[in-house]
CSV table of C-alpha atoms in Angstrom, one decimal:
chain,number,residue,atom,x,y,z
G,75,ASP,CA,-5.0,74.5,48.9
G,76,ALA,CA,-4.2,71.8,46.5
G,77,GLY,CA,-7.1,69.8,45.1
G,78,VAL,CA,-7.2,66.1,44.4
G,79,ILE,CA,-4.1,65.1,42.5
G,80,GLN,CA,-4.2,62.3,40.0
G,81,SER,CA,-1.3,60.8,37.9
G,82,PRO,CA,-0.7,60.2,35.2
G,83,ARG,CA,-3.1,62.6,33.3
G,84,HIS,CA,-2.8,60.4,30.2
G,85,GLU,CA,-1.8,56.8,29.8
G,86,VAL,CA,-1.5,54.8,26.6
G,87,THR,CA,-0.7,51.2,26.9
G,88,GLU,CA,-1.1,47.9,25.0
G,89,MET,CA,-3.5,45.2,25.8
G,90,GLY,CA,-2.2,42.8,28.5
G,91,GLN,CA,0.0,45.4,30.2
G,92,GLU,CA,-0.5,46.4,33.8
G,93,VAL,CA,-1.7,49.9,34.5
G,94,THR,CA,-1.5,51.8,37.8
G,95,LEU,CA,-3.4,55.0,38.4
G,96,ARG,CA,-2.6,57.1,41.4
G,97,CYS,CA,-4.5,59.5,43.5
G,98,LYS,CA,-3.7,61.9,46.4
G,99,PRO,CA,-6.8,63.1,48.1
G,100,ILE,CA,-7.2,66.5,49.7
G,101,SER,CA,-5.5,66.7,53.1
G,102,GLY,CA,-7.9,66.0,55.9
G,103,HIS,CA,-10.4,64.2,53.8
G,104,ASN,CA,-11.2,60.7,54.9
G,105,SER,CA,-13.3,59.3,52.1
G,106,LEU,CA,-12.0,58.5,48.7
G,107,PHE,CA,-13.8,57.4,45.6
G,108,TRP,CA,-12.7,55.9,42.2
G,109,TYR,CA,-15.0,56.5,39.2
G,110,ARG,CA,-14.9,55.5,35.6
G,111,GLN,CA,-16.4,57.6,32.8
G,112,THR,CA,-17.2,56.5,29.3
G,113,MET,CA,-19.5,57.7,26.6
G,114,MET,CA,-21.5,54.4,26.6
G,115,ARG,CA,-21.8,53.9,30.4
G,116,GLY,CA,-21.5,57.4,31.8
G,117,LEU,CA,-20.1,57.9,35.3
G,118,GLU,CA,-19.7,54.7,37.3
G,119,LEU,CA,-18.6,54.3,40.9
G,120,LEU,CA,-15.9,51.6,41.1
G,121,ILE,CA,-15.0,51.6,44.8
G,122,TYR,CA,-14.9,53.8,47.8
G,123,PHE,CA,-12.8,54.0,51.0
G,124,ASN,CA,-13.6,55.4,54.3
G,125,ASN,CA,-10.6,55.9,56.7
G,126,ASN,CA,-8.5,53.9,54.3
G,127,VAL,CA,-10.9,50.9,54.5
G,128,PRO,CA,-12.7,49.7,51.4
G,129,ILE,CA,-16.5,50.1,52.1
G,130,ASP,CA,-18.1,49.2,48.8
G,131,ASP,CA,-16.3,47.6,45.8
G,132,SER,CA,-19.4,46.3,44.1
G,133,GLY,CA,-18.7,48.6,41.1
G,134,MET,CA,-15.3,47.0,40.4
G,135,PRO,CA,-15.9,45.3,37.0
G,136,GLU,CA,-13.9,42.2,37.5
G,137,ASP,CA,-10.9,40.6,39.2
G,138,ARG,CA,-8.5,42.4,36.8
G,139,PHE,CA,-9.3,45.6,38.8
G,140,SER,CA,-7.9,46.2,42.3
G,141,ALA,CA,-7.6,49.3,44.5
G,142,LYS,CA,-5.6,50.0,47.6
G,143,MET,CA,-5.3,52.8,50.1
G,144,PRO,CA,-2.2,52.2,52.2
G,145,ASN,CA,-2.5,55.6,54.0
G,146,ALA,CA,-4.7,58.6,54.2
G,147,SER,CA,-2.8,60.5,51.5
G,148,PHE,CA,-2.5,57.9,48.7
G,149,SER,CA,-4.6,55.4,46.7
G,150,THR,CA,-4.0,53.3,43.6
G,151,LEU,CA,-6.2,51.7,41.1
G,152,LYS,CA,-4.6,48.9,39.2
G,153,ILE,CA,-5.7,47.0,36.1
G,154,GLN,CA,-3.9,43.8,35.3
G,155,PRO,CA,-4.1,42.7,32.5
G,156,SER,CA,-5.6,45.7,30.7
G,157,GLU,CA,-8.0,45.3,27.8
G,158,PRO,CA,-9.2,47.8,25.2
G,159,ARG,CA,-12.6,48.0,26.8
G,160,ASP,CA,-10.9,49.5,29.9
G,161,SER,CA,-10.3,52.7,27.9
G,162,ALA,CA,-12.0,55.5,29.8
G,163,VAL,CA,-11.4,58.5,32.0
G,164,TYR,CA,-10.8,57.5,35.6
G,165,PHE,CA,-11.6,60.0,38.3
G,166,CYS,CA,-10.6,60.1,41.9
G,167,ALA,CA,-12.7,62.1,44.4
G,168,SER,CA,-12.5,62.8,48.1
G,169,SER,CA,-14.7,64.1,50.8
G,170,PRO,CA,-14.2,65.4,54.3
G,171,PRO,CA,-15.3,63.7,57.6
G,172,GLY,CA,-19.0,63.7,58.0
G,173,GLY,CA,-19.4,63.4,54.3
G,174,GLY,CA,-19.3,67.1,53.7
G,175,LYS,CA,-23.1,66.8,53.4
G,176,GLY,CA,-22.5,64.8,50.4
G,177,GLU,CA,-20.0,67.0,48.5
G,178,GLN,CA,-17.2,65.3,46.7
G,179,PHE,CA,-14.1,67.0,45.3
G,180,PHE,CA,-13.0,65.5,42.0
G,181,GLY,CA,-9.5,65.3,40.5
G,182,PRO,CA,-8.8,66.1,36.9
G,183,GLY,CA,-8.9,62.5,35.8
G,184,THR,CA,-6.6,60.1,34.1
G,185,ARG,CA,-7.4,59.3,30.4
G,186,LEU,CA,-6.5,55.7,29.8
G,187,THR,CA,-6.2,54.3,26.3
G,188,VAL,CA,-5.6,50.6,25.9
G,189,LEU,CA,-4.6,49.6,22.4
Z,51,GLY,CA,-33.4,51.4,44.8
Z,52,ASP,CA,-32.2,55.0,45.1
Z,53,SER,CA,-31.8,56.7,41.7
Z,54,VAL,CA,-31.7,59.9,39.8
Z,55,THR,CA,-33.2,60.5,36.4
Z,56,GLN,CA,-32.4,63.6,34.3
Z,57,MET,CA,-33.4,64.8,30.9
Z,58,GLU,CA,-31.5,63.4,27.9
Z,59,GLY,CA,-29.2,65.6,26.1
Z,60,PRO,CA,-27.7,67.1,24.2
Z,61,VAL,CA,-29.4,70.5,24.8
Z,62,THR,CA,-28.5,73.3,22.5
Z,63,LEU,CA,-29.5,76.9,23.2
Z,64,SER,CA,-28.6,80.3,21.9
Z,65,GLU,CA,-26.8,82.7,24.2
Z,66,GLU,CA,-29.2,84.6,26.6
Z,67,ALA,CA,-31.8,81.9,26.4
Z,68,PHE,CA,-33.6,80.4,29.4
Z,69,LEU,CA,-32.4,77.0,30.6
Z,70,THR,CA,-34.2,74.2,32.3
Z,71,ILE,CA,-32.7,70.8,32.9
Z,72,ASN,CA,-35.2,68.4,34.5
Z,73,CYS,CA,-34.2,66.0,37.3
Z,74,THR,CA,-36.3,63.7,39.4
Z,75,TYR,CA,-35.2,61.3,42.1
Z,76,THR,CA,-36.2,58.2,44.0
Z,77,ALA,CA,-34.9,57.7,47.5
Z,78,THR,CA,-35.9,55.7,50.6
Z,79,GLY,CA,-34.8,58.4,53.0
Z,80,TYR,CA,-34.4,62.2,53.0
Z,81,PRO,CA,-31.6,62.9,50.6
Z,82,SER,CA,-29.5,65.9,49.9
Z,83,LEU,CA,-29.6,67.0,46.3
Z,84,PHE,CA,-26.9,68.4,44.1
Z,85,TRP,CA,-26.0,69.6,40.7
Z,86,TYR,CA,-22.5,69.0,39.5
Z,87,VAL,CA,-20.9,70.5,36.4
Z,88,GLN,CA,-18.2,69.1,34.2
Z,89,TYR,CA,-16.4,71.5,31.9
Z,90,PRO,CA,-14.5,70.0,28.9
Z,91,GLY,CA,-11.4,68.1,30.0
Z,92,GLU,CA,-12.0,68.5,33.7
Z,93,GLY,CA,-13.4,66.6,36.7
Z,94,LEU,CA,-16.8,67.3,38.1
Z,95,GLN,CA,-17.3,70.2,40.5
Z,96,LEU,CA,-20.2,71.1,42.7
Z,97,LEU,CA,-22.5,73.8,41.2
Z,98,LEU,CA,-25.2,74.0,43.9
Z,99,LYS,CA,-26.9,71.9,46.6
Z,100,ALA,CA,-30.0,71.7,48.8
Z,101,THR,CA,-30.2,69.6,51.9
Z,102,LYS,CA,-34.0,69.7,52.8
Z,103,ALA,CA,-37.4,70.2,51.2
Z,104,ASP,CA,-38.1,73.6,49.8
Z,105,ASP,CA,-34.5,74.7,50.0
Z,106,LYS,CA,-33.2,76.6,47.0
Z,107,GLY,CA,-29.6,76.1,45.9
Z,108,SER,CA,-28.0,78.8,43.8
Z,109,ASN,CA,-24.6,79.6,42.3
Z,110,LYS,CA,-23.4,81.5,39.2
Z,111,GLY,CA,-26.9,82.4,38.2
Z,112,PHE,CA,-28.1,78.8,38.3
Z,113,GLU,CA,-30.9,77.8,40.7
Z,114,ALA,CA,-32.7,74.6,41.7
Z,115,THR,CA,-35.4,74.1,44.3
Z,116,TYR,CA,-35.8,70.8,46.3
Z,117,ARG,CA,-39.4,69.7,45.7
Z,118,LYS,CA,-40.3,66.8,47.9
Z,119,GLU,CA,-43.9,66.6,46.7
Z,120,THR,CA,-42.8,66.0,43.1
Z,121,THR,CA,-39.4,64.5,44.0
Z,122,SER,CA,-37.7,66.9,41.6
Z,123,PHE,CA,-34.7,69.2,41.6
Z,124,HIS,CA,-34.8,71.0,38.2
Z,125,LEU,CA,-31.9,73.2,37.2
Z,126,GLU,CA,-32.7,76.7,35.8
Z,127,LYS,CA,-30.8,79.7,34.6
Z,128,GLY,CA,-32.4,82.9,33.2
Z,129,SER,CA,-29.8,83.8,30.6
Z,130,VAL,CA,-27.1,81.3,29.6
Z,131,GLN,CA,-23.7,82.2,28.3
Z,132,VAL,CA,-21.3,80.4,26.0
Z,133,SER,CA,-19.1,79.6,29.0
Z,134,ASP,CA,-22.0,77.5,30.5
Z,135,SER,CA,-21.4,74.9,27.9
Z,136,ALA,CA,-20.7,71.7,29.9
Z,137,VAL,CA,-22.2,68.5,31.1
Z,138,TYR,CA,-24.5,68.8,34.1
Z,139,PHE,CA,-25.1,66.0,36.5
Z,140,CYS,CA,-28.0,65.8,39.0
Z,141,ALA,CA,-27.1,63.7,42.1
Z,142,LEU,CA,-28.3,62.7,45.6
Z,143,SER,CA,-26.7,61.7,48.8
Z,144,LEU,CA,-28.2,59.7,51.7
Z,145,TYR,CA,-26.4,60.2,55.0
Z,146,SER,CA,-27.0,56.5,55.7
Z,147,SER,CA,-24.6,55.8,52.9
Z,148,ALA,CA,-21.8,58.0,54.4
Z,149,SER,CA,-20.7,60.3,51.6
Z,150,LYS,CA,-21.6,58.1,48.7
Z,151,ILE,CA,-23.3,60.0,45.9
Z,152,ILE,CA,-25.7,58.6,43.3
Z,153,PHE,CA,-25.3,60.5,40.0
Z,154,GLY,CA,-27.7,60.9,37.1
Z,155,SER,CA,-26.5,60.1,33.6
Z,156,GLY,CA,-25.6,63.8,32.8
Z,157,THR,CA,-27.0,66.3,30.3
Z,158,ARG,CA,-24.7,67.9,27.8
Z,159,LEU,CA,-25.4,71.6,27.2
Z,160,SER,CA,-24.1,73.6,24.3
Z,161,ILE,CA,-24.6,77.3,24.0
Z,162,ARG,CA,-24.4,79.0,20.6
Z,163,PRO,CA,-23.0,82.6,20.4
């Protein structure tokens, strides 16, 4: 079975540009999570969805960040405009109905560099 | 609020040494507890879990026991290998929060040949 798929794996962009990160969760999973990982701040939960509905977006740093989940098999995280401090590895994770007793399945991440 | 505290890294050991990574938690309910591992360049993956007090989770030679009285879930391995070099995250999940997981800050482990 395919795991969580993220694209692109690496993204280099210039400050002020729009960045879109994509995620395909594991088929049959109904919860999806976006995380950001940096050396300074560690692993941060940005937002999570349940049945395509955003449940908690309190971790989204500011209005420049937005996330959507138009259907059960696709989600995007958009940064507009991007800034150098957004440079990080962004992970998407999914979990099955019932929460899988808390287990989440992580994608390989997108390493974002904003120059 | 609910939180997880784990020992600061980095931890450097020689191959075949005994490993302990301490983890304590604070939770308002009865959480499930987890250890996740992140190998270089990869996402996190579940290493082991325990869902109730006194349960022992185990996988790949690693063990952790859910201690409610001390609110702890320490990770142990009797003989580490170079391939165990990774970042280890202790975490908890409360069913009241659906499948949301609260992660600790991570402990980087390096094993010398």
